CSV table of C-alpha atoms in Angstrom, one decimal:
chain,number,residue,atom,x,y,z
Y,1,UNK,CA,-9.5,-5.6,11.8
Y,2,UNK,CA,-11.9,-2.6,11.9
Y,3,UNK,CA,-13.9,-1.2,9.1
Y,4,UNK,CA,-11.4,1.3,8.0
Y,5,UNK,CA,-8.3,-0.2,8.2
Y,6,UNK,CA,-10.2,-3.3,5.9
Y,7,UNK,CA,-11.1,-1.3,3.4
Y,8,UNK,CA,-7.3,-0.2,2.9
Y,9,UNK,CA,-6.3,-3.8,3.4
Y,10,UNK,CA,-8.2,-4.4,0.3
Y,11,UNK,CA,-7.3,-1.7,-2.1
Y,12,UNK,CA,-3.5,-2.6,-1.0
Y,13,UNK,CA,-3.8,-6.3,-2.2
Y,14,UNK,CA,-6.1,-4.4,-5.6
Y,15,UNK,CA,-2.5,-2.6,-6.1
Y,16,UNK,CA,-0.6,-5.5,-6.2
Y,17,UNK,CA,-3.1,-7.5,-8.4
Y,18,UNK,CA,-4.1,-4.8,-10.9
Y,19,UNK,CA,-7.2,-5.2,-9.9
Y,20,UNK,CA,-10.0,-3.4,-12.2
Y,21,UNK,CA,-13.1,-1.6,-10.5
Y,22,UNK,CA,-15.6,-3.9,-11.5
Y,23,UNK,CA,-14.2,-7.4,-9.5
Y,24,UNK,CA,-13.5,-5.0,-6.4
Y,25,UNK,CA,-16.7,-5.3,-4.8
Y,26,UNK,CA,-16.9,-9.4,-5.8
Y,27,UNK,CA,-13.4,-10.2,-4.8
Y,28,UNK,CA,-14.2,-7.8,-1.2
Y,29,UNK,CA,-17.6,-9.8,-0.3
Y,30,UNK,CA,-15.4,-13.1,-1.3
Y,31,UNK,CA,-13.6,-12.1,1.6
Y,32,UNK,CA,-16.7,-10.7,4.2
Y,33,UNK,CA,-17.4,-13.6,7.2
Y,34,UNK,CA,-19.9,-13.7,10.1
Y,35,UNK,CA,-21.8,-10.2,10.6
Y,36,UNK,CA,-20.3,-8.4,7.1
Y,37,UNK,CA,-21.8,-11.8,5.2
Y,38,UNK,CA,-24.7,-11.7,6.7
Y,39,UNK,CA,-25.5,-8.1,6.3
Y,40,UNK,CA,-24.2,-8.4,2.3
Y,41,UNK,CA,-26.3,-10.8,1.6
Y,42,UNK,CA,-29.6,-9.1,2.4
Y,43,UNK,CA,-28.2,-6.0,1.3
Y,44,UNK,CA,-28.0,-7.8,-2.2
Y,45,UNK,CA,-30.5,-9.3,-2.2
Y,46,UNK,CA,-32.9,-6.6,-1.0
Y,47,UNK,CA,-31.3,-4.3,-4.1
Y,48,UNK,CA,-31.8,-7.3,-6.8
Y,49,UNK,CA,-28.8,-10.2,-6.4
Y,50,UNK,CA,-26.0,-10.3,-9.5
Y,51,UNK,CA,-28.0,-8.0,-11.8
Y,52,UNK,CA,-27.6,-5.3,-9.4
Y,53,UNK,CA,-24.3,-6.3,-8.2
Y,54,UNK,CA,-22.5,-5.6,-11.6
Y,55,UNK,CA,-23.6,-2.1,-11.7
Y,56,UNK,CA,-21.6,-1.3,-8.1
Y,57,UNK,CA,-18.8,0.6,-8.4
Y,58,UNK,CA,-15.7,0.4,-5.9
Y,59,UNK,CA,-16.8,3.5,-4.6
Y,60,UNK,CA,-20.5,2.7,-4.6
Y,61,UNK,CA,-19.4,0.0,-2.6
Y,62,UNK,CA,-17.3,1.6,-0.5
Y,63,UNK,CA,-20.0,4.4,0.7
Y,64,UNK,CA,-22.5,1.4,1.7
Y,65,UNK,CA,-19.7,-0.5,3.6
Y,66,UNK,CA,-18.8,2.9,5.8
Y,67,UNK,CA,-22.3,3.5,6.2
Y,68,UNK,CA,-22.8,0.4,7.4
Y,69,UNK,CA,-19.9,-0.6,9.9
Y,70,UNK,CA,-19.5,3.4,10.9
Y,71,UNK,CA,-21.1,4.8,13.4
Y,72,UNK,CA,-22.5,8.1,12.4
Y,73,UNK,CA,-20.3,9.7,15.6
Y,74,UNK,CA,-17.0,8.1,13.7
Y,75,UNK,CA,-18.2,9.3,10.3
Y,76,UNK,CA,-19.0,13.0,12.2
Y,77,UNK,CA,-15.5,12.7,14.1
Y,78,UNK,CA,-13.6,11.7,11.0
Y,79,UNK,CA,-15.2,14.5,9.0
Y,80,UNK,CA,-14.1,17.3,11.6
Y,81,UNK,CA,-10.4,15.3,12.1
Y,82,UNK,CA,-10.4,16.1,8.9
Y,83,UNK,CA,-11.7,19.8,8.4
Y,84,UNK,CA,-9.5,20.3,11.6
Y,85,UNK,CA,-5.9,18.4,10.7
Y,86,UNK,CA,-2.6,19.7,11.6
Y,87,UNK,CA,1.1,18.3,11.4
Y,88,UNK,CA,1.6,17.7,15.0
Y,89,UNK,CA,5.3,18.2,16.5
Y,90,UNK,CA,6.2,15.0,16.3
Y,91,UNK,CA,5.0,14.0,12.9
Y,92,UNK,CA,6.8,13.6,10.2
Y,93,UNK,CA,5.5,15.4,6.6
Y,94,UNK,CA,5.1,11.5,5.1
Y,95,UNK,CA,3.0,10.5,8.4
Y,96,UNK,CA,1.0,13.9,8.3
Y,97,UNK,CA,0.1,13.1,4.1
Y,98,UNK,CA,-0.6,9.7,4.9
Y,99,UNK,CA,-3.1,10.7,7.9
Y,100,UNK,CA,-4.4,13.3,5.3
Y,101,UNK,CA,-4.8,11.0,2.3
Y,102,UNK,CA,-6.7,8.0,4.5
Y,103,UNK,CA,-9.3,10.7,5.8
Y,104,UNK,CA,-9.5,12.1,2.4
Y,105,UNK,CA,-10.3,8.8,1.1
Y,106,UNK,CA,-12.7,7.9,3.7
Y,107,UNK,CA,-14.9,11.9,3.0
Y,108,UNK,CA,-14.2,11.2,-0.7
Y,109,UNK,CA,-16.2,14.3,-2.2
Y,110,UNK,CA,-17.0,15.2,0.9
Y,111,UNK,CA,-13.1,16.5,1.2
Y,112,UNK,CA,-13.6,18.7,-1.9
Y,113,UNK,CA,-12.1,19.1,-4.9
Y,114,UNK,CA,-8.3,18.5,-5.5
Y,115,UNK,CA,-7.8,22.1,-5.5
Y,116,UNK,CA,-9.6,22.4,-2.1
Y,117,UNK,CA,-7.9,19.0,-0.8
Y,118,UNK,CA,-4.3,20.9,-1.4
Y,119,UNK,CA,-5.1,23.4,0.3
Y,120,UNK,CA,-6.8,21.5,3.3
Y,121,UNK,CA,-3.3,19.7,3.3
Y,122,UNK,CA,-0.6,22.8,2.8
Y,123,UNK,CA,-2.9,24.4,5.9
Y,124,UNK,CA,-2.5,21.7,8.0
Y,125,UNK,CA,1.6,22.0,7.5
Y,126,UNK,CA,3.5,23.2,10.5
């Protein structure tokens, strides 16, 4: 599973569970193996173990996980995508919002305000 589509696997099973922000992160890094573990655990470790851990947010978290398993060329080509995005032909207005709203989520405030977002989005409409 890549970096992107993890991160969505996550917040999908945080729906289900009610999951509150602050065991996100925890109940994500439960989950890391191999290369993910290793790099989490000197990333803690570097920024102070538990005592720092508890004052990551979700989207704290989620920055340093992009950052980290994203090339800068995806993060670059998933910024334009996004500046750039338009319903195709064959898309559906539910596939088009959903394509919108994971490349929204990945800029966060790098998409721009909600007001900015919603017009990003009623542009891209065919």
């Amino acid at each position: 599973m890549d970096a992107e589509n993890w991160i969505s696997h996550m917040e999908k099973i945080f729906d289900v569970m009610g999951c509150e922000d602050a065991f996100k992160t925890r109940l994500t890094v439960y989950k890391f193996e191999g290369n993910a573990l290793a790099w989490w655990k000197a990333y803690k470790q570097a920024k102070g173990d538990d005592a720092w851990l508890v004052t990551v947010t979700w989207a704290d978290f989620k920055k340093l996980f992009f950052l980290q398993f994203f090339s800068r060329a995806e993060q670059e080509r998933l910024k334009r995508e996004y500046h750039s995005i338009r319903q195709t032909n064959t898309e559906t207005s539910t596939e088009f919002m959903q394509r919108f709203l994971r490349l929204a989520g990945f800029l966060e405030e790098a998409a721009g305000t909600e007001e900015e977002q919603a017009k990003n989005f009623q542009w891209g409409l065919r």
